[in-house]
Short mmCIF file of C-alpha atoms and ligand atoms in Angstrom, two decimals:
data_model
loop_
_atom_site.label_atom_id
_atom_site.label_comp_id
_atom_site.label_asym_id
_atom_site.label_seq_id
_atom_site.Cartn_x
_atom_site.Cartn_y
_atom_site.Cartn_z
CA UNK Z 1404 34.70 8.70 -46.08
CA UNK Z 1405 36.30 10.06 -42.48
CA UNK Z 1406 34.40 12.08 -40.35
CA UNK Z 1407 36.50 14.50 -38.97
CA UNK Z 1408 34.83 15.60 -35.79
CA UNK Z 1409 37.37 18.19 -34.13
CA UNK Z 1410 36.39 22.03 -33.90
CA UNK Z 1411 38.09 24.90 -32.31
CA UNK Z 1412 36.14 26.84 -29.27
CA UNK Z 1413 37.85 30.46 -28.35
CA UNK Z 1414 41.28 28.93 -28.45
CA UNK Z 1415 40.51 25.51 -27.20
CA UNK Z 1416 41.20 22.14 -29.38
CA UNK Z 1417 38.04 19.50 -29.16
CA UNK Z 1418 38.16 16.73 -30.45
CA UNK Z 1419 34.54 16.70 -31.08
CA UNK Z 1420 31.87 19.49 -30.58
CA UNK Z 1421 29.76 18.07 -27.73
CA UNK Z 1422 30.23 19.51 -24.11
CA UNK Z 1423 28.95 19.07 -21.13
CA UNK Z 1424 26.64 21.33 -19.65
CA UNK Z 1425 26.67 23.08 -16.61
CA UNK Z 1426 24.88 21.36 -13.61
CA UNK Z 1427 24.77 17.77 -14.70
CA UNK Z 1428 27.76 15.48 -13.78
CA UNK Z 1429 29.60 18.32 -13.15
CA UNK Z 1430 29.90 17.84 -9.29
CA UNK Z 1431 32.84 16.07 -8.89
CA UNK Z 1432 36.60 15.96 -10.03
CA UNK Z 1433 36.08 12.02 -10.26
CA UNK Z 1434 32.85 11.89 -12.28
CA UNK Z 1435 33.68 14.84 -14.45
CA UNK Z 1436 36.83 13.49 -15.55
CA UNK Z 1437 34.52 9.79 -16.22
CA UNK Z 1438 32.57 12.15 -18.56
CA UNK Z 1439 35.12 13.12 -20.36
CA UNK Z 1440 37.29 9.88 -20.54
CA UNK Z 1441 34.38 7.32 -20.42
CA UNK Z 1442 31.49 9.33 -21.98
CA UNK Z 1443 33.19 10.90 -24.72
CA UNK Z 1444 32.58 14.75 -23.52
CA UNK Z 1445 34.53 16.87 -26.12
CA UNK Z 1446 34.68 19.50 -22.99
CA UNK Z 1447 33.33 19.86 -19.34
CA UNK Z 1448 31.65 22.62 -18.00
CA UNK Z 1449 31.35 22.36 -14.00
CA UNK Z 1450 28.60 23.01 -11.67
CA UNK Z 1451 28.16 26.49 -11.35
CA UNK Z 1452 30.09 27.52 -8.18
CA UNK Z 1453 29.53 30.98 -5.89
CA UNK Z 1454 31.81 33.08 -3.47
CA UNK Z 1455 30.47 31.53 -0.64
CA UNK Z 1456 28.85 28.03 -0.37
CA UNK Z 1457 25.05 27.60 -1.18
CA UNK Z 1458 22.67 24.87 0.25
CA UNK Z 1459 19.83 25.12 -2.95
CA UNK Z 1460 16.23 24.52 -3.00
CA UNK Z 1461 14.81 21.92 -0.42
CA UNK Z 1462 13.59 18.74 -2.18
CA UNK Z 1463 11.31 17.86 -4.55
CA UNK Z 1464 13.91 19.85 -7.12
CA UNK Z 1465 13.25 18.34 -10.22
CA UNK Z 1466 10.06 17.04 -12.38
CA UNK Z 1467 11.10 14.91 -15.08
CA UNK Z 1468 8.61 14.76 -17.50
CA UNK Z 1469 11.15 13.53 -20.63
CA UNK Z 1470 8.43 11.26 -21.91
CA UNK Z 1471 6.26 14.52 -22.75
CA UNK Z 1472 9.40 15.89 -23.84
CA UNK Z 1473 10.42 18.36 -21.25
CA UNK Z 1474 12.11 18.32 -17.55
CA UNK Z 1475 12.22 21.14 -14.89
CA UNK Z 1476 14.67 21.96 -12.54
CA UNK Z 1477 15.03 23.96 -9.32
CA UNK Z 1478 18.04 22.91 -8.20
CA UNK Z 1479 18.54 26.39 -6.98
CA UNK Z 1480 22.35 26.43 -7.33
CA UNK Z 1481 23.36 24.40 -4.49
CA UNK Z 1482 27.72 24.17 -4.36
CA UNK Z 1483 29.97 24.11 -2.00
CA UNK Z 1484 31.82 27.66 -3.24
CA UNK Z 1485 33.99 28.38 -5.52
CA UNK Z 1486 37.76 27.75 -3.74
CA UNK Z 1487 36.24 24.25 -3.47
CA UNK Z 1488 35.51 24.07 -6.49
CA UNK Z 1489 38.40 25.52 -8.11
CA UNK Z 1490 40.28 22.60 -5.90
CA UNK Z 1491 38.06 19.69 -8.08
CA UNK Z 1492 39.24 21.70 -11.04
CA UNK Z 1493 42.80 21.28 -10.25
CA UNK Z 1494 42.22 17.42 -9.52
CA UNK Z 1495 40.44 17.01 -12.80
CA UNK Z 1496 43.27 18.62 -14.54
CA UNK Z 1497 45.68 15.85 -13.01
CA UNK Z 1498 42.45 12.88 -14.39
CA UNK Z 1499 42.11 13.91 -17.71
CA UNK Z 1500 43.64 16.90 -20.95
CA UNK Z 1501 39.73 16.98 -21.62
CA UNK Z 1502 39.47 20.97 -21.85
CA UNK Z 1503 36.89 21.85 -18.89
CA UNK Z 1504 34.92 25.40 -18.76
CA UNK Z 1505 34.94 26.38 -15.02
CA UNK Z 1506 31.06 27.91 -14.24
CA UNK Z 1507 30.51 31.15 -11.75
CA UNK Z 1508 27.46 32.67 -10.80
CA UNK Z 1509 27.25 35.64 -8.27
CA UNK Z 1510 24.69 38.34 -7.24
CA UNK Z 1511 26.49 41.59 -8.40
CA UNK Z 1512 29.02 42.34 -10.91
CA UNK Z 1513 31.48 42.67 -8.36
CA UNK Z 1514 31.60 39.22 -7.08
CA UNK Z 1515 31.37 37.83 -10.71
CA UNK Z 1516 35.12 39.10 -10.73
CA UNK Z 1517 36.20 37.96 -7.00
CA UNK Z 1518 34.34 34.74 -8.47
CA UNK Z 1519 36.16 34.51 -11.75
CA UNK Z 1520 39.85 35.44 -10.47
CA UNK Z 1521 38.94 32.80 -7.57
CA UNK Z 1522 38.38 29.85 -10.37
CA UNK Z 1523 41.48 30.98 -12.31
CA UNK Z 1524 43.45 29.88 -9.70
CA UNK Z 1525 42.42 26.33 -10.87
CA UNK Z 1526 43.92 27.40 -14.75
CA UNK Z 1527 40.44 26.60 -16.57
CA UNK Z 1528 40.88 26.40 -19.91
CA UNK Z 1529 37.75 29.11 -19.99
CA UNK Z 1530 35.47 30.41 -17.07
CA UNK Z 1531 31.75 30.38 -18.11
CA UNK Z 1532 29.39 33.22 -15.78
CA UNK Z 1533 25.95 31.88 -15.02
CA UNK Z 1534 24.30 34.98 -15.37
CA UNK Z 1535 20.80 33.27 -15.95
CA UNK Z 1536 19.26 31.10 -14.01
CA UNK Z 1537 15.96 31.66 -13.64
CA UNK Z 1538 14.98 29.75 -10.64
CA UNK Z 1539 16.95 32.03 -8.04
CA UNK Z 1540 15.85 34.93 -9.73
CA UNK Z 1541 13.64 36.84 -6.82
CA UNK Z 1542 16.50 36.29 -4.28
CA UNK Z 1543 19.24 38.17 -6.89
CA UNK Z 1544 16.70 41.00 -7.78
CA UNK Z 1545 16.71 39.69 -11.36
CA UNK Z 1546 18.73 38.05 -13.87
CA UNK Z 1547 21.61 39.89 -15.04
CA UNK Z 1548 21.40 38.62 -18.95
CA UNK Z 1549 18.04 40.48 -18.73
CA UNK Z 1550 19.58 43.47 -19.28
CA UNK Z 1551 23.13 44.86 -21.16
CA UNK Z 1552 24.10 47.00 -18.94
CA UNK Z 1553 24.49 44.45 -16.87
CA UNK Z 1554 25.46 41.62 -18.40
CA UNK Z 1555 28.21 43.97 -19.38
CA UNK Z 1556 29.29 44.91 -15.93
CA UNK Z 1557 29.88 41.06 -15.21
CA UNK Z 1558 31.89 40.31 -18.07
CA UNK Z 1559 33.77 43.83 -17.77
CA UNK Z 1560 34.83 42.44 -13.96
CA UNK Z 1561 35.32 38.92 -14.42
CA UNK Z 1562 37.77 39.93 -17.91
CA UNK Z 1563 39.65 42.76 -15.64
CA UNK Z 1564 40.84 40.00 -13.04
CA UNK Z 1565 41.27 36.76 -14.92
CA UNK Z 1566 44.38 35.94 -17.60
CA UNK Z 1567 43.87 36.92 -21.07
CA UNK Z 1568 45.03 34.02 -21.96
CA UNK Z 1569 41.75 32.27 -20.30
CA UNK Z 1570 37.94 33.18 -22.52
CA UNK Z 1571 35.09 34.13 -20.74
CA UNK Z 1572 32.09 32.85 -21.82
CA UNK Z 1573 28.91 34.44 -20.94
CA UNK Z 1574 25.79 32.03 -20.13
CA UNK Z 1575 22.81 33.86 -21.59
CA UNK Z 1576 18.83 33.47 -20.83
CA UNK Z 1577 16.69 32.62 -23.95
CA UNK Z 1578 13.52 34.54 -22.20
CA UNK Z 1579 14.62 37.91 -23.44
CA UNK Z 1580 13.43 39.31 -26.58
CA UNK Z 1581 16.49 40.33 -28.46
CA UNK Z 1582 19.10 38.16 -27.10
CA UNK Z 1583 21.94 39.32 -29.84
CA UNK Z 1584 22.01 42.30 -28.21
CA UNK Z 1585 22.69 41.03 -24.96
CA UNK Z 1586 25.06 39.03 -26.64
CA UNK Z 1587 26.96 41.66 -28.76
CA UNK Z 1588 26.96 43.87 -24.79
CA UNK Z 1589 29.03 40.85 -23.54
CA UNK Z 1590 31.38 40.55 -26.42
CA UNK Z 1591 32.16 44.16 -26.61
CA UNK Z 1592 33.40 43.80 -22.96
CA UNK Z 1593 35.87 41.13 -23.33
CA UNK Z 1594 33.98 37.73 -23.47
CA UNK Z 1595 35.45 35.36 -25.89
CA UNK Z 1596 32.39 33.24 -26.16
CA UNK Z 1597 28.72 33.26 -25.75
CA UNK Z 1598 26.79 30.06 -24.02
CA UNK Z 1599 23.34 29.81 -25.25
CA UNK Z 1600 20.68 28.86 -23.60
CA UNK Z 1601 20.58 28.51 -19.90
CA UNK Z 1602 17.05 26.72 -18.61
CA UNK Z 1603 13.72 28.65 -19.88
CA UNK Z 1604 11.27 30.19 -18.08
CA UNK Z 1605 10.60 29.27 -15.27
CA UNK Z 1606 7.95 27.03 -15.46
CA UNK Z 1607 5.39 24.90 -13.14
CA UNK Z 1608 3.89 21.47 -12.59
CA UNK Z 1609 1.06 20.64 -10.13
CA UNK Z 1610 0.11 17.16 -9.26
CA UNK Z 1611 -3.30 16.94 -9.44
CA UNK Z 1612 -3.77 14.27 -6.73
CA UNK Z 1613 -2.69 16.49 -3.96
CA UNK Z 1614 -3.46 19.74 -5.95
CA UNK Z 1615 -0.39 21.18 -4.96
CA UNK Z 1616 3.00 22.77 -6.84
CA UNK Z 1617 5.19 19.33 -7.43
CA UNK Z 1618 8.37 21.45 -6.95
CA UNK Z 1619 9.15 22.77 -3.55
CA UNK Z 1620 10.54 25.84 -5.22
CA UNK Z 1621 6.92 26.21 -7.28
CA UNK Z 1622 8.79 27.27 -9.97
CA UNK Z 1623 11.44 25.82 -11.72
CA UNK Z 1624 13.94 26.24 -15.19
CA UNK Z 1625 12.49 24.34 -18.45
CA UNK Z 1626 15.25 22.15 -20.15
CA UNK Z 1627 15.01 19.02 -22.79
CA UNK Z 1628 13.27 18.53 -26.33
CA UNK Z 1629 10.61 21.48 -25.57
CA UNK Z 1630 13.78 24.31 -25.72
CA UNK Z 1631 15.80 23.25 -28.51
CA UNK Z 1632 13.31 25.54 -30.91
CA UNK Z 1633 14.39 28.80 -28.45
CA UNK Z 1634 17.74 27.71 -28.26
CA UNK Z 1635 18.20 27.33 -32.01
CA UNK Z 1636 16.14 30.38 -32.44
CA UNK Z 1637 18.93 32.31 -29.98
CA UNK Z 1638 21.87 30.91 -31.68
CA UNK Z 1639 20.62 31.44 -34.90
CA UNK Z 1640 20.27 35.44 -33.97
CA UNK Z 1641 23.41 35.20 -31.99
CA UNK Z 1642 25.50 33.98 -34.92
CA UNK Z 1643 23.80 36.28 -37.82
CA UNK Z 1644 25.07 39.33 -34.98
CA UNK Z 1645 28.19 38.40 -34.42
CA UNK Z 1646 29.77 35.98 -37.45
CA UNK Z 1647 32.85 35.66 -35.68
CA UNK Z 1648 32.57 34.50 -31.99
CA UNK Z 1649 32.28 31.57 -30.18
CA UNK Z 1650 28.93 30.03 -29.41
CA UNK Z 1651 28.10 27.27 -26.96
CA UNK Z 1652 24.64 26.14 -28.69
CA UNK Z 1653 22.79 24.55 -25.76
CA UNK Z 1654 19.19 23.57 -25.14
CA UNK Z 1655 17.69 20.44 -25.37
CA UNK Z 1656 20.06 18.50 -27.63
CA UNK Z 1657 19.42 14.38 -27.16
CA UNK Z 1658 20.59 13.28 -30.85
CA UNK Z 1659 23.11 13.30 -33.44
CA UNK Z 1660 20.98 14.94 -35.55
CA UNK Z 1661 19.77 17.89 -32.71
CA UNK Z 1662 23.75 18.61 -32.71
CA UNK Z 1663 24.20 19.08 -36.43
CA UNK Z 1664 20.85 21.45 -36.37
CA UNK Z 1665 22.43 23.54 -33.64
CA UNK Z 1666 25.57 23.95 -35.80
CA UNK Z 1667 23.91 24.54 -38.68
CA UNK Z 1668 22.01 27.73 -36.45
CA UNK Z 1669 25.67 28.64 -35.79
CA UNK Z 1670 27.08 26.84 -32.82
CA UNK Z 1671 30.74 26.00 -32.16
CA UNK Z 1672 29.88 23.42 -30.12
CA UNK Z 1673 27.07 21.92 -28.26
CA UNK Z 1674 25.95 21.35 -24.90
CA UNK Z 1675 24.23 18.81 -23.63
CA UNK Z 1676 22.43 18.67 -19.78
CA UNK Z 1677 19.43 17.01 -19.72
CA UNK Z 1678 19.82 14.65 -22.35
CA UNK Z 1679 22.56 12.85 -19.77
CA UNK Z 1680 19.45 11.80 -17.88
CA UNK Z 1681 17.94 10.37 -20.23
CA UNK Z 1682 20.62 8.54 -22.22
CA UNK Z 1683 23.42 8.07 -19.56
CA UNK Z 1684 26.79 9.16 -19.02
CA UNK Z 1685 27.65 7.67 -22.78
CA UNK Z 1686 25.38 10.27 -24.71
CA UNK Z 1687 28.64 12.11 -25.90
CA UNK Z 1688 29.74 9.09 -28.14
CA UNK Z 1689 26.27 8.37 -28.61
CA UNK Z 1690 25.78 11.97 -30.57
CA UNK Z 1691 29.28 11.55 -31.84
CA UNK Z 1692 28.41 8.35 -33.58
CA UNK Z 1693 24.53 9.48 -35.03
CA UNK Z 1694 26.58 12.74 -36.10
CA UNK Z 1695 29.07 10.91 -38.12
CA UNK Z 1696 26.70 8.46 -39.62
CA UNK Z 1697 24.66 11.16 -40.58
CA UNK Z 1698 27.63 13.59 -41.78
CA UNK Z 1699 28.96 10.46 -44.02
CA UNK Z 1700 25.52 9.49 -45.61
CA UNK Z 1701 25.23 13.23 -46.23
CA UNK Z 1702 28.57 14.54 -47.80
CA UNK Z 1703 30.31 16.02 -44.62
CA UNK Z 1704 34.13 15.35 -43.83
CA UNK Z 1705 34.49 17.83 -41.03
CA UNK Z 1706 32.32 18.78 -38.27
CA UNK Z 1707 33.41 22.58 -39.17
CA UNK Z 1708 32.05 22.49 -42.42
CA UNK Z 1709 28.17 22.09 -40.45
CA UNK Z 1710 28.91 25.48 -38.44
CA UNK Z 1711 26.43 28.47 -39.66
CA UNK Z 1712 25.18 26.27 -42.69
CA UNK Z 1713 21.69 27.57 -41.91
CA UNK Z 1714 22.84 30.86 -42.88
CA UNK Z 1715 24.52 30.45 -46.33
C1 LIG O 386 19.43 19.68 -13.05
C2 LIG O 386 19.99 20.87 -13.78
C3 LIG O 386 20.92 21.69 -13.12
C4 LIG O 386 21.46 22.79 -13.79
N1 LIG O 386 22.39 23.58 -13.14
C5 LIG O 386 22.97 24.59 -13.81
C6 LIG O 386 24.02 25.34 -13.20
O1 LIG O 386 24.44 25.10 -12.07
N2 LIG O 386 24.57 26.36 -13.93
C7 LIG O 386 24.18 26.67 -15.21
O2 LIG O 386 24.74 27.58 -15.82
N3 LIG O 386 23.20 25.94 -15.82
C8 LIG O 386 22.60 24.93 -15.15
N4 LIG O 386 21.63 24.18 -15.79
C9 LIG O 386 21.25 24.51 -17.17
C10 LIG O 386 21.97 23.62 -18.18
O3 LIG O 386 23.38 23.81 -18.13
C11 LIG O 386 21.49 23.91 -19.63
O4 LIG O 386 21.83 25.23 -19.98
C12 LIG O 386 19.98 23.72 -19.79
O5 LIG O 386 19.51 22.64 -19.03
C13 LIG O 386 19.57 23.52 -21.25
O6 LIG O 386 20.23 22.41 -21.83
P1 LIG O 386 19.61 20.89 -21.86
O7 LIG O 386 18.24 20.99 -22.47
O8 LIG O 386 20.59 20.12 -22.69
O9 LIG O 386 19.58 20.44 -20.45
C14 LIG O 386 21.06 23.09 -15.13
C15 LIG O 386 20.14 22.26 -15.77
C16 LIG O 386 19.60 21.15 -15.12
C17 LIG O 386 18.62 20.28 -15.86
#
C-alpha cells in the first residue's frame, strides 16, 4: 500500500505533516532552508523575532535532561528583530518552496501588528504570534494567551495589518485551564490557525553540588517527552471546540508514532523542537518514515485520514 503523507494547513500544501518548531534551527536563512531540503521539514517556523532586537538570557540557558525525558529552556527570546529577520525570510524563499511560518512575539497588542505587517514584507506563507512564552513572562507583565481578551487584541492587530491572503496562527500556552476558550477568542478575531503548545511552565533545576539554580534565568520553559500528555490534552480540547480550524499540535513529539497520536487528538500538523536535539536535523524523515510504516501495517493510505480519529 502507498502512504500518502500530504495534508493541507490554512491554505498551505505539505507534503507531509511535520514542521518545524519555533526556536530550534530556525536562526538562519541557510540552516532553515537545510531543514527543509535535507531534513525533510514539511514546513518551517522561524525563531520568534521582535520590533526591536533582543540579547536573551545570559548563559547557562538550557538543561537538557532528555534521558529523564524532559529539557528546559530559557533562551529568553534572543533575535536580532524582526526587519532582520523578515530579510532571512526572503533569502529562504529564494533556497527552498518549503512553506515557512514567520514567528512574532511583542509586549502589547499594538506591536504584535507593527510586528506582523513588518514580517509580511518577507510574503510568509503564514505569520505565527508567540504569545506564550513563559520564561520572559515578569518582564511583559504576563502572558497574553493567559487571558482572551488579550489574546484577542493581538490577533485583532496583527489580522488588521497583514494580507488576507497570509493565516495567522496564534501560539497558545498549555498552563491555562481552559485553553479552547482562549483558542475559540483567537479564531473569532481572524486567526486562521491555532499552534499548540508553546514550552510549559516554567520549571526549575538545581544542581545539587553547588546548591544553586542550574539556569541563569532560575526558571525556564518545559519541552520534550514530559509535555506531549498537556499538549495532546490541549489539542484534543482545541479540536472538539472548534472542528474546523487549523491546529499546529506541538509538544514533545520524538516518534512516528507521537505524530500519529497528536493527529489522532486533532492536529493538522505537528511540530517538532526539542526532539531536533535529540535526533538531529534528519528527525523529519525520521517521523515520516516510523509514520508510514506504522500507517501501512495499520490500514492508513493518507495522513488525513489520522486527523481527529480520537474523536470519532
Ligand atoms: C531552545 C528552545 C527555544 C525555543 N524558542 C521559541 C521561540 O523563539 N518562539 C516560540 O514560539 N517557541 C519557542 N520554543 C518552544 C517550541 O517552539 C515548542 O513550542 C516547545 O518546545 C514544545 O515542543 P517540543 O517538545 O517539540 O520542543 C522554544 C523551545 C526550545 C526548546
Amino acid at each position: 500500500m502507498t502512504v500518502d503523507l500530504k495534508v493541507q494547513l490554512a491554505g498551505m500544501q505539505l507534503s507531509n505533516p511535520t514542521v518545524l518548531a519555533s526556536g530550534i534551527l530556525g536562526t538562519t536563512a541557510q540552516l532553515m532552508a537545510k531543514v527543509a531540503n535535507e531534513g525533510g521539514a514539511g514546513a518551517i517556523t522561524s525563531k520568534s523575532a521582535s520590533v526591536k532586537e533582543r540579547k536573551g538570557h545570559a548563559n547557562p540557558i538550557v538543561v537538557d535532561a532528555l534521558s529523564k525525558g524532559w529539557f528546559l529552556n530559557a533562551v529568553g527570546l534572543s533575535n536580532p528583530g524582526v526587519e532582520e529577520k523578515a530579510a532571512e525570510i526572503a533569502e529562504y524563499k529564494r533556497l527552498t518552496k518549503t512553506p515557512i511560518i514567520a514567528s512574532v512575539f511583542a509586549s502589547t497588542a499594538e506591536e504584535f501588528g507593527l510586528a506582523a505587517e513588518l514580517i509580511s514584507k518577507a510574503a510568509p506563507d503564514a505569520i505565527e504570534l508567540d504569545m506564550s512564552c513563559p520564561n520572559v513572562e515578569d518582564e511583559f507583565g504576563g502572558l497574553f494567551c493567559l487571558s482572551e481578551k488579550a489574546s484577542a487584541k493581538a490577533v485583532e492587530e496583527a489580522a488588521s495589518r497583514v494580507p488576507k491572503s497570509i493565516p495567522i496562527f496564534a501560539k497558545l500556552s498549555p498552563d491555562v485551564p481552559a485553553i479552547e476558550l482562549i483558542a475559540r477568542a483567537c479564531v473569532e478575531s481572524g486567526a486562521g490557525g491555532i499552534t499548540a503548545v508553546n514550552t510549559a511552565g516554567p520549571g526549575m533545576a538545581i544542581d545539587i553540588n553547588r546548591a544553586k539554580p542550574i539556569l541563569a534565568n532560575k526558571y525556564g520553559g518545559l519541552s520534550g517527552p514530559a509535555l506531549k500528555p498537556l499538549a495532546i490534552k490541549c489539542v484534543y480540547r482545541i479540536r472538539a471546540a472548534l472542528p474546523d480550524t487549523a491546529i499546529i499540535g506541538t509538544g514533545g513529539v520524538f516518534s512516528g508514532e507521537d505524530a500519529i497520536e497528536m493527529m489522532m487528538a486533532g492536529a493538522s500538523a505537528v511540530g517538532i523542537g526539542t526532539a531536533a536535539f535529540y535526533r538531529e536535523l534528519t528527525v523529519f524523515n525520521q517521523v515520516c518514515s516510523e509514520m508510514t510504516a506504522w500507517m501501512d501495517a495499520n490500514g492508513y493510505n493518507s495522513a488525513k485520514q489520522l486527523i481527529s480519529k480520537a474523536h470519532e
